[in-house]
GROMACS .gro file of C-alpha atoms in nm:
model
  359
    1UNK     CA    1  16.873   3.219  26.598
    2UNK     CA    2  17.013   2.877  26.756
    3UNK     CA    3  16.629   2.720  26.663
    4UNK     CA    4  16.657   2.880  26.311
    5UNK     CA    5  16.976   2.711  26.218
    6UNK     CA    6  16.875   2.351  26.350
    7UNK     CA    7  16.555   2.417  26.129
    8UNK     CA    8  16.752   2.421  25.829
    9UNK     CA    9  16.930   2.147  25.903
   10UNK     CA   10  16.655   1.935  25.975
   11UNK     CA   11  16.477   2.020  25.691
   12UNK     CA   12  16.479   1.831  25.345
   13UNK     CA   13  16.299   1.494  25.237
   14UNK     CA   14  16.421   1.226  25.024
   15UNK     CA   15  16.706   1.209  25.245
   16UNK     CA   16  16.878   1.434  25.080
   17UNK     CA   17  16.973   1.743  25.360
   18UNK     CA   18  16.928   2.102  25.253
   19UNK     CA   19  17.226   2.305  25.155
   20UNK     CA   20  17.340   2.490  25.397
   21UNK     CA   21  17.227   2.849  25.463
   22UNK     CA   22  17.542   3.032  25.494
   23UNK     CA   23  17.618   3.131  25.852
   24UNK     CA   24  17.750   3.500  25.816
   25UNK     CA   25  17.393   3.570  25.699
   26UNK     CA   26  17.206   3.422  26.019
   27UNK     CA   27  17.179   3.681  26.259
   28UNK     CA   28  16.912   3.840  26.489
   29UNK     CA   29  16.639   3.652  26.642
   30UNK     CA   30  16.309   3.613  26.512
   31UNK     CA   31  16.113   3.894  26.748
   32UNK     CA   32  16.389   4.139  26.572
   33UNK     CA   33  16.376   4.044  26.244
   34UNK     CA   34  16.261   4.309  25.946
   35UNK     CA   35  16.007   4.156  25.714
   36UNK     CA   36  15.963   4.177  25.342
   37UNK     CA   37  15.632   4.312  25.216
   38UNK     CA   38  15.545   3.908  25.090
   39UNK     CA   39  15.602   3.781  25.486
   40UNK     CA   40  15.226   3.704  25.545
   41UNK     CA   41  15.255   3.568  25.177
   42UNK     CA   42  15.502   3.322  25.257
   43UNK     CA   43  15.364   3.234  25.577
   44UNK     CA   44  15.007   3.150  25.373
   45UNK     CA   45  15.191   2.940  25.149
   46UNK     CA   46  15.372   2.711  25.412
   47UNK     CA   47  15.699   2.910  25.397
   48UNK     CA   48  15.928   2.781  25.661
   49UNK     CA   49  16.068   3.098  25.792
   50UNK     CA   50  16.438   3.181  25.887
   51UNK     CA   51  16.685   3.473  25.969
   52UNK     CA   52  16.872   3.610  25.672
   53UNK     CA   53  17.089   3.888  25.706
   54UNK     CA   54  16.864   4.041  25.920
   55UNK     CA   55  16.543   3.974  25.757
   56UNK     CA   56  16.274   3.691  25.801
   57UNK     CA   57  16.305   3.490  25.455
   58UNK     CA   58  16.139   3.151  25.329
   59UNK     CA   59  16.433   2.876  25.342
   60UNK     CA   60  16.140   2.669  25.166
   61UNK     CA   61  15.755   2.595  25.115
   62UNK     CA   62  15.582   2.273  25.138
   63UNK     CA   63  15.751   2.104  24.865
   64UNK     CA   64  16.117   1.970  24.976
   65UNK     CA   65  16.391   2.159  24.820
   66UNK     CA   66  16.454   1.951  24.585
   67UNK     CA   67  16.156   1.929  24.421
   68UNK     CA   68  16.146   2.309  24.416
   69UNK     CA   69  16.510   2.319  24.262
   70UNK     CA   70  16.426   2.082  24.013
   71UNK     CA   71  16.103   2.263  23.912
   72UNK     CA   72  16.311   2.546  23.882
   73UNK     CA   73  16.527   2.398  23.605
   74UNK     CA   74  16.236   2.225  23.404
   75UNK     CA   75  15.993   2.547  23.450
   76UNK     CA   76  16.003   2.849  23.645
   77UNK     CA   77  16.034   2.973  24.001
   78UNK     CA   78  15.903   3.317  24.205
   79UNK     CA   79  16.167   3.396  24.478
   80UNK     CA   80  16.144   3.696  24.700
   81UNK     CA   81  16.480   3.931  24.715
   82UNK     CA   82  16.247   4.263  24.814
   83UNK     CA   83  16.511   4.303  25.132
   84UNK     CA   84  16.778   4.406  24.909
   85UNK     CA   85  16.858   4.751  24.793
   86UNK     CA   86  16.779   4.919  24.438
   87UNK     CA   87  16.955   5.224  24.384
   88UNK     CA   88  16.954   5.499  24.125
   89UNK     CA   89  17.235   5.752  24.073
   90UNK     CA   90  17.173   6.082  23.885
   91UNK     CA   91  17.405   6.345  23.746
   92UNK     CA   92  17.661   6.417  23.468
   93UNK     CA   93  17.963   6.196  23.614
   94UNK     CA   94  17.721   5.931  23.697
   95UNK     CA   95  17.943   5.677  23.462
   96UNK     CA   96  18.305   5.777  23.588
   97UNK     CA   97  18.113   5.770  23.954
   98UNK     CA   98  17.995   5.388  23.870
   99UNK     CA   99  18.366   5.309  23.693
  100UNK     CA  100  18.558   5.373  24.018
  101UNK     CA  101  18.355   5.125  24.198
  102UNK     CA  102  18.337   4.846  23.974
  103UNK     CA  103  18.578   4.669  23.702
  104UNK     CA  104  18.351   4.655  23.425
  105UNK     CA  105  18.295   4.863  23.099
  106UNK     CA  106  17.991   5.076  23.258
  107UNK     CA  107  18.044   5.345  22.961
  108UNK     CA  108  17.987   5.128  22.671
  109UNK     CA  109  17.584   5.048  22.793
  110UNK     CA  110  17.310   5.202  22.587
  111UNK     CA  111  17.015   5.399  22.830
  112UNK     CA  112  16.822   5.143  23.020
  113UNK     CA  113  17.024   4.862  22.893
  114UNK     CA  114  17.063   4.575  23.153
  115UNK     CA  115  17.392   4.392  23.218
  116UNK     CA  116  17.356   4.302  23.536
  117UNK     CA  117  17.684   4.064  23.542
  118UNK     CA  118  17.893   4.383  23.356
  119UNK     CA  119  17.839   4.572  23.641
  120UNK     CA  120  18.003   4.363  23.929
  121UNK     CA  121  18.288   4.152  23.979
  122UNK     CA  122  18.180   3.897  24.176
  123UNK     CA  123  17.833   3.639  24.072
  124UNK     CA  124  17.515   3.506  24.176
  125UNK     CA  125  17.327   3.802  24.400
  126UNK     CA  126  17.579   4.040  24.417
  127UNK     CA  127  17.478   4.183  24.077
  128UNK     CA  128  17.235   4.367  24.308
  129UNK     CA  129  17.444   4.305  24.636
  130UNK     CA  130  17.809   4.407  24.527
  131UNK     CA  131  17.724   4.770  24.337
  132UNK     CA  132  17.459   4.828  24.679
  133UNK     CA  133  17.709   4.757  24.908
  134UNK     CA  134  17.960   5.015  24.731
  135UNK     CA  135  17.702   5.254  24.743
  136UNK     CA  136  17.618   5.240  25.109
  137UNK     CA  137  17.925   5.466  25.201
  138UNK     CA  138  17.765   5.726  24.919
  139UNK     CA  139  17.404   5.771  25.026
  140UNK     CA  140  17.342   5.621  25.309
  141UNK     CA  141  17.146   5.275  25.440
  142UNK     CA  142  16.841   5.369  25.304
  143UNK     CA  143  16.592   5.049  25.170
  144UNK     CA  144  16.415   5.124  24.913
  145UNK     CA  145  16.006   5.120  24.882
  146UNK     CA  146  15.995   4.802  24.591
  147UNK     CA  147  15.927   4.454  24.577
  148UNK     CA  148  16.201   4.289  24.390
  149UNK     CA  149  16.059   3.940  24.267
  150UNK     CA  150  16.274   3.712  24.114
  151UNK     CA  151  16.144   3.477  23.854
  152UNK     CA  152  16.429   3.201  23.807
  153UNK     CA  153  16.376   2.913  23.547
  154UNK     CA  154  16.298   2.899  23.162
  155UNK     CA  155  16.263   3.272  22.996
  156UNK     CA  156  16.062   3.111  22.767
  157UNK     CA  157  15.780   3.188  23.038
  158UNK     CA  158  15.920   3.546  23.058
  159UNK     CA  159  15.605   3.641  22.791
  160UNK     CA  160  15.297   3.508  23.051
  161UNK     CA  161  15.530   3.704  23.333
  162UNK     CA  162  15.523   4.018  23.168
  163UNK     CA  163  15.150   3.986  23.038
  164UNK     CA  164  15.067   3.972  23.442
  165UNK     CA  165  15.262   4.243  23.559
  166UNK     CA  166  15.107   4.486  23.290
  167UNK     CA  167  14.784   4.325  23.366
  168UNK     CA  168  14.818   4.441  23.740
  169UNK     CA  169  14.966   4.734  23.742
  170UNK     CA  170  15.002   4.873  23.332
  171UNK     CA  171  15.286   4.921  23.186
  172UNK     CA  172  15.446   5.223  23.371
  173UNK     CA  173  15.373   5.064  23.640
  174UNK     CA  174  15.680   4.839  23.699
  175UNK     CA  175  16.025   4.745  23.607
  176UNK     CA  176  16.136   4.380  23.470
  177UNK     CA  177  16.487   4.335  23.398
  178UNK     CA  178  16.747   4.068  23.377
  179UNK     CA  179  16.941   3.892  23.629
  180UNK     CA  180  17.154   3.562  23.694
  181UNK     CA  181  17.012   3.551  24.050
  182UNK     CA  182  17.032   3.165  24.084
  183UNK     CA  183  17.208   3.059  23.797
  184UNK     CA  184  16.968   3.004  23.546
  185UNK     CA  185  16.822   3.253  23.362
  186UNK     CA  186  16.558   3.503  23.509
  187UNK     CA  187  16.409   3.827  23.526
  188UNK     CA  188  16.381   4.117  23.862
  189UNK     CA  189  16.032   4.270  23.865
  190UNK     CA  190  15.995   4.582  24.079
  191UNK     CA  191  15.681   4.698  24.182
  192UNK     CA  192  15.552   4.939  24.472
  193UNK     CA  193  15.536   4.728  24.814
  194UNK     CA  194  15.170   4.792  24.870
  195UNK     CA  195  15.115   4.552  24.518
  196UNK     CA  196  15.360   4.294  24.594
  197UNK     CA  197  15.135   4.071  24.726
  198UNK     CA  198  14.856   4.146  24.455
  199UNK     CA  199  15.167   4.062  24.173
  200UNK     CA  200  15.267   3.737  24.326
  201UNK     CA  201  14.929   3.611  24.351
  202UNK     CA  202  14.871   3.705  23.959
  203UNK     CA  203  15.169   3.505  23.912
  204UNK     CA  204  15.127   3.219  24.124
  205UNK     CA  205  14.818   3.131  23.919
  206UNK     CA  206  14.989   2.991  23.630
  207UNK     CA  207  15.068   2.615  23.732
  208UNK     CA  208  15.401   2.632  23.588
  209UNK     CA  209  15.541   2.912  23.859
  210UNK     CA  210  15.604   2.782  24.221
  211UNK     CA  211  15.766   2.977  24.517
  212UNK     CA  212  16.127   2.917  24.593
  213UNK     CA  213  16.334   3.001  24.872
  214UNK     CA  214  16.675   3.033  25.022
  215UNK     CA  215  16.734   2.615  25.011
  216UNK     CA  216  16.656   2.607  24.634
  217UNK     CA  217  16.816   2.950  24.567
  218UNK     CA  218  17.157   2.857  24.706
  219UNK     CA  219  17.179   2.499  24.543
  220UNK     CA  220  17.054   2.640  24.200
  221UNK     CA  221  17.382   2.920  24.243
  222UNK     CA  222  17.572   2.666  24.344
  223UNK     CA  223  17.562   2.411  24.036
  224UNK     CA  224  17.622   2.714  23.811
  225UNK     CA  225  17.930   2.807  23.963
  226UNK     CA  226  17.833   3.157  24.100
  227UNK     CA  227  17.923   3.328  24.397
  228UNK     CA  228  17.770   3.425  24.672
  229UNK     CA  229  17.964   3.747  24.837
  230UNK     CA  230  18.056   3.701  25.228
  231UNK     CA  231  18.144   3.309  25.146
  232UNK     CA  232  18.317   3.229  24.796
  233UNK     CA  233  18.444   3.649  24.758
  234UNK     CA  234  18.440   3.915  24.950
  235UNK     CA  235  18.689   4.279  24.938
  236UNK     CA  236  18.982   4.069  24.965
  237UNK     CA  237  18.858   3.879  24.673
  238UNK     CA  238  19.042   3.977  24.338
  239UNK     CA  239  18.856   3.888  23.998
  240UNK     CA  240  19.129   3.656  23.883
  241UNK     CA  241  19.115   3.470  24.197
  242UNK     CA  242  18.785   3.406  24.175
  243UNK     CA  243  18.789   3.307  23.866
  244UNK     CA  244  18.607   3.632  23.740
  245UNK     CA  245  18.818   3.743  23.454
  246UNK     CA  246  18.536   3.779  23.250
  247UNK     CA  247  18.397   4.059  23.459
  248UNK     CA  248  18.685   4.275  23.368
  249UNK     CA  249  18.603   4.526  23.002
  250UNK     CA  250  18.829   4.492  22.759
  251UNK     CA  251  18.852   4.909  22.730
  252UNK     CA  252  18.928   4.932  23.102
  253UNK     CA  253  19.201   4.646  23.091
  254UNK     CA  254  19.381   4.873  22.842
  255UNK     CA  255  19.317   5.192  23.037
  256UNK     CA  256  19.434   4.998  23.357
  257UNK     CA  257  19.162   5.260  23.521
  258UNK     CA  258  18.959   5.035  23.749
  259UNK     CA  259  19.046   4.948  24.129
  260UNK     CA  260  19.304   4.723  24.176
  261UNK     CA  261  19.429   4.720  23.814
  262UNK     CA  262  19.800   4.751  23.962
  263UNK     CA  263  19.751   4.406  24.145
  264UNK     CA  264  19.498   4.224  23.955
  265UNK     CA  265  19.674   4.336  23.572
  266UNK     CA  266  20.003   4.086  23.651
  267UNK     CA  267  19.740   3.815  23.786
  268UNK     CA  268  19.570   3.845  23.437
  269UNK     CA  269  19.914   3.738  23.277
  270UNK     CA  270  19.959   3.447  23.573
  271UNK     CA  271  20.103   3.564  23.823
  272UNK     CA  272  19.861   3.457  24.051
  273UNK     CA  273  19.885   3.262  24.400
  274UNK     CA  274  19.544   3.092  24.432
  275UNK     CA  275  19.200   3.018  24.215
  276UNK     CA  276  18.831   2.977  24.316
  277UNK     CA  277  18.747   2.601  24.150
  278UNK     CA  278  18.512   2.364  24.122
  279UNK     CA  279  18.503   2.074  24.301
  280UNK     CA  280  18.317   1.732  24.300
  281UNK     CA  281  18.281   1.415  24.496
  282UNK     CA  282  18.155   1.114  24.648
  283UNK     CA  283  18.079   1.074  25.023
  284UNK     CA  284  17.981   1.305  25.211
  285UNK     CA  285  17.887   1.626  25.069
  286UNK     CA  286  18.137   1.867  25.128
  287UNK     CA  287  18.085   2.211  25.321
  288UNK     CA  288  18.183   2.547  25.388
  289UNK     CA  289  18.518   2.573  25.619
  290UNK     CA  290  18.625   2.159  25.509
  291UNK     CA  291  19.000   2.163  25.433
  292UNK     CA  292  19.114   2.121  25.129
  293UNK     CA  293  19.466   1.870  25.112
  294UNK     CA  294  19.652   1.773  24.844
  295UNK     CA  295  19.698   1.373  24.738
  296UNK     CA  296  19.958   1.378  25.036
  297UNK     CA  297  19.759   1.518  25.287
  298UNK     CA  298  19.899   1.851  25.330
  299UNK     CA  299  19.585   2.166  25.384
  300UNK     CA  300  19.617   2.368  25.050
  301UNK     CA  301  19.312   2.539  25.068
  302UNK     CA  302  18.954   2.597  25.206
  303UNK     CA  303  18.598   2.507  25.102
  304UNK     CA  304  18.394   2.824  25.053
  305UNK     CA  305  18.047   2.689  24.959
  306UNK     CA  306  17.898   2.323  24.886
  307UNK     CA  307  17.599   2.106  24.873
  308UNK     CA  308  17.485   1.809  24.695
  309UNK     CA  309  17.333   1.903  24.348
  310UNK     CA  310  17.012   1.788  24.296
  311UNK     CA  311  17.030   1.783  23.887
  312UNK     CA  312  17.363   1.564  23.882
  313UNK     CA  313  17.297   1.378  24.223
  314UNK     CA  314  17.708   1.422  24.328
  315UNK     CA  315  17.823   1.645  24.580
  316UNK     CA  316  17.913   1.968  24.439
  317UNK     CA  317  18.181   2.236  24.604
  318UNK     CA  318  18.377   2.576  24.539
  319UNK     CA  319  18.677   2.626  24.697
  320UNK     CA  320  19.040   2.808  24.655
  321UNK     CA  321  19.376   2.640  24.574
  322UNK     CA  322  19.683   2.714  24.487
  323UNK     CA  323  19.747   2.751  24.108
  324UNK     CA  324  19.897   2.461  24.071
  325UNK     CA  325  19.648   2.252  24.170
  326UNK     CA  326  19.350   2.454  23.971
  327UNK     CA  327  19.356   2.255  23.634
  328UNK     CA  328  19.044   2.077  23.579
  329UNK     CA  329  19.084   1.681  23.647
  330UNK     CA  330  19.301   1.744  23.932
  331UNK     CA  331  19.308   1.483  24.200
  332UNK     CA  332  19.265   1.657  24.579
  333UNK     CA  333  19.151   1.537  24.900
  334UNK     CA  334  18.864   1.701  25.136
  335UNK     CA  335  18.768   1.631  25.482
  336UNK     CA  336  18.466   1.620  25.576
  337UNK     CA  337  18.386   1.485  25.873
  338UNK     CA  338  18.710   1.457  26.040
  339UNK     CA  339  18.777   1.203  25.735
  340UNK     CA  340  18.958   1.206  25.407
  341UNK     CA  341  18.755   1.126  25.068
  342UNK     CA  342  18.882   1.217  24.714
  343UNK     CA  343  18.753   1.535  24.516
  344UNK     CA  344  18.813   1.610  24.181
  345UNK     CA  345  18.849   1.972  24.036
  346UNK     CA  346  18.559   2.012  23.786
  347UNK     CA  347  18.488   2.263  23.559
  348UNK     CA  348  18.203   2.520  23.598
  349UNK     CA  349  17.910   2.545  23.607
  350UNK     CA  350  17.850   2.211  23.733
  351UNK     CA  351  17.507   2.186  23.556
  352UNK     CA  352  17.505   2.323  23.162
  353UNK     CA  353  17.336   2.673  23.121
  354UNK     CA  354  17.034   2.686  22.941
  355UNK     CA  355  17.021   3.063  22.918
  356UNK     CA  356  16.753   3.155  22.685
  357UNK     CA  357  16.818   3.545  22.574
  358UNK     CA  358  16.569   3.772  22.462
  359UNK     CA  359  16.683   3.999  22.152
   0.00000   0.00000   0.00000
């Protein structure tokens, strides 16, 4: 565990450090680890292994991470997210069943339409992590037999993708839908385990896809603005604090039938006590835990996620405040290091969509 985490942190090239993999997710040694149906894969293809959650995951290949991040943005990326849970739910009060979990308008979606982001309050993986995680308590911790392959980058690609999944395995033979995985746009192909290696090679063999791993993954979410659950939200996390609003239907705002509309209604109209921002800044790139102080050097808040952002080459951050002190332009202080540097709250995302939508 102890070599795993100095790995990461001695990985990276241009000397530009890797963002950090978040520590609540580092656990288990590697002898104990589960592995993902691509683990010989990645180890084939140079993937520099780590603990994750419990699993043995890629943090990167042979590229650096930021070449991989970048080649993300200009093209398209394969990134393995088989060790998290799909899960199906069948029977008449299926919707209602789905409502009293989550905050958005579940009812309103047509048969196998996909709206990932309308079914969770929170961002980045917890479209798959969030609604599993509520579900646990139902059925059980039972993984399910699929490969889940995220393709991150340009949807413009998303034709060649789907010509190589029917290709392999026809057209009943998997399921591609959307997601906001790592902040730009992509697409979650599920296939049966045994093929997930025979997929990702088809894949691999147009030049314009590369593998990406946890390094690339977390500084791609990270210059969108999305969350990852366990460090920027977590149970205690309203959407109006975390600067979710968006999340909530309009139908179900009316109703004031989701959970927690009796404390998170009045935060809608602004009465609330402290916002999930952006943040920005010179120095020393700012990290998870770094205190956040106002201009006269009182703590206000917390860091919850940051890294330096390979696309805008600045040092890019999430963190909570009080109200007050959430309007974009405001002047704050970190520290980061044991020492003080300005940071500036930004808008989000940090780096401009470029979310190409099929119709």
């Amino acid at each position: 565990m102890q070599r795993a985490v100095s790995m990461v942190a001695r990985l990276g090239l241009r000397g530009q450090p890797l963002p950090s993999v978040p520590g609540r997710l580092l656990s288990g040694s590697q002898d104990v680890l589960r592995r993902t149906p691509l683990y010989d894969f990645h180890l084939a293809h140079g993937g520099k292994m780590v603990a994750f959650a419990g699993w043995s995951l890629p943090v990167q290949y042979r590229d650096s991470h930021v070449d991989s991040h970048l080649h993300t943005r200009r093209h398209c990326s394969l990134f393995d997210v088989s060790h998290m849970l799909q899960t199906k739910i069948y029977g008449c009060d299926r919707v209602k069943l789905m409502e009293s979990l989550v905050v958005g308008d579940i009812a309103e979606l047509r048969p196998n339409q996909d709206k990932v982001r309308e079914l969770q309050n929170m961002g980045s993986d917890v479209g798959l992590e969030v609604v599993d995680n509520a579900l646990l308590a139902l059925q059980g911790p039972t993984v399910a037999q699929v490969l889940q392959a995220g393709v991150a980058g340009d949807l413009r690609k998303l034709s060649f993708m789907t010509s190589a999944v029917m290709e392999v395995f026809g057209v009943s033979g998997c399921r591609v839908t959307r997601c906001g995985y790592t902040g730009e746009d992509g697409v979650e192909i599920s296939v049966p385990a045994a093929e997930a290696v025979h997929l990702a090679t088809a894949l691999l063999e147009n030049p314009e896809v590369k593998l990406a791993g946890l390094a690339a993954r977390d500084s791609l979410r990270l210059e969108a603005g999305l969350c990852l659950y366990g460090n920027d939200i977590d149970e205690h996390t309203t959407p109006v604090e975390g600067s979710l609003s968006w999340t909530l239907g309009k139908r179900r705002r009316a109703a004031m039938d989701f959970p927690g509309a009796a404390v998170i209604i009045p935060q809608l109209k602004g009465k609330v006590q402290r916002k999930r921002v952006g943040l920005m800044c010179e120095g020393a790139p700012m990290r998870a835990h770094s205190p956040i102080l106002s201009t006269e050097g009182t703590v206000i808040g917390t860091v919850t996620s940051g890294c330096p952002s390979p696309c805008l080459k600045k040092n890019v951050a999430m963190g909570y405040v009080p109200f007050e002190y959430s309007r974009p332009g405001t002047r704050l202080l970190v520290e980061v290091r044991r020492k003080q540097q300005m940071a500036v709250v930004s808008k989000m995302p940090f780096v401009p969509t470029n979310y190409y939508t099929l119709k």
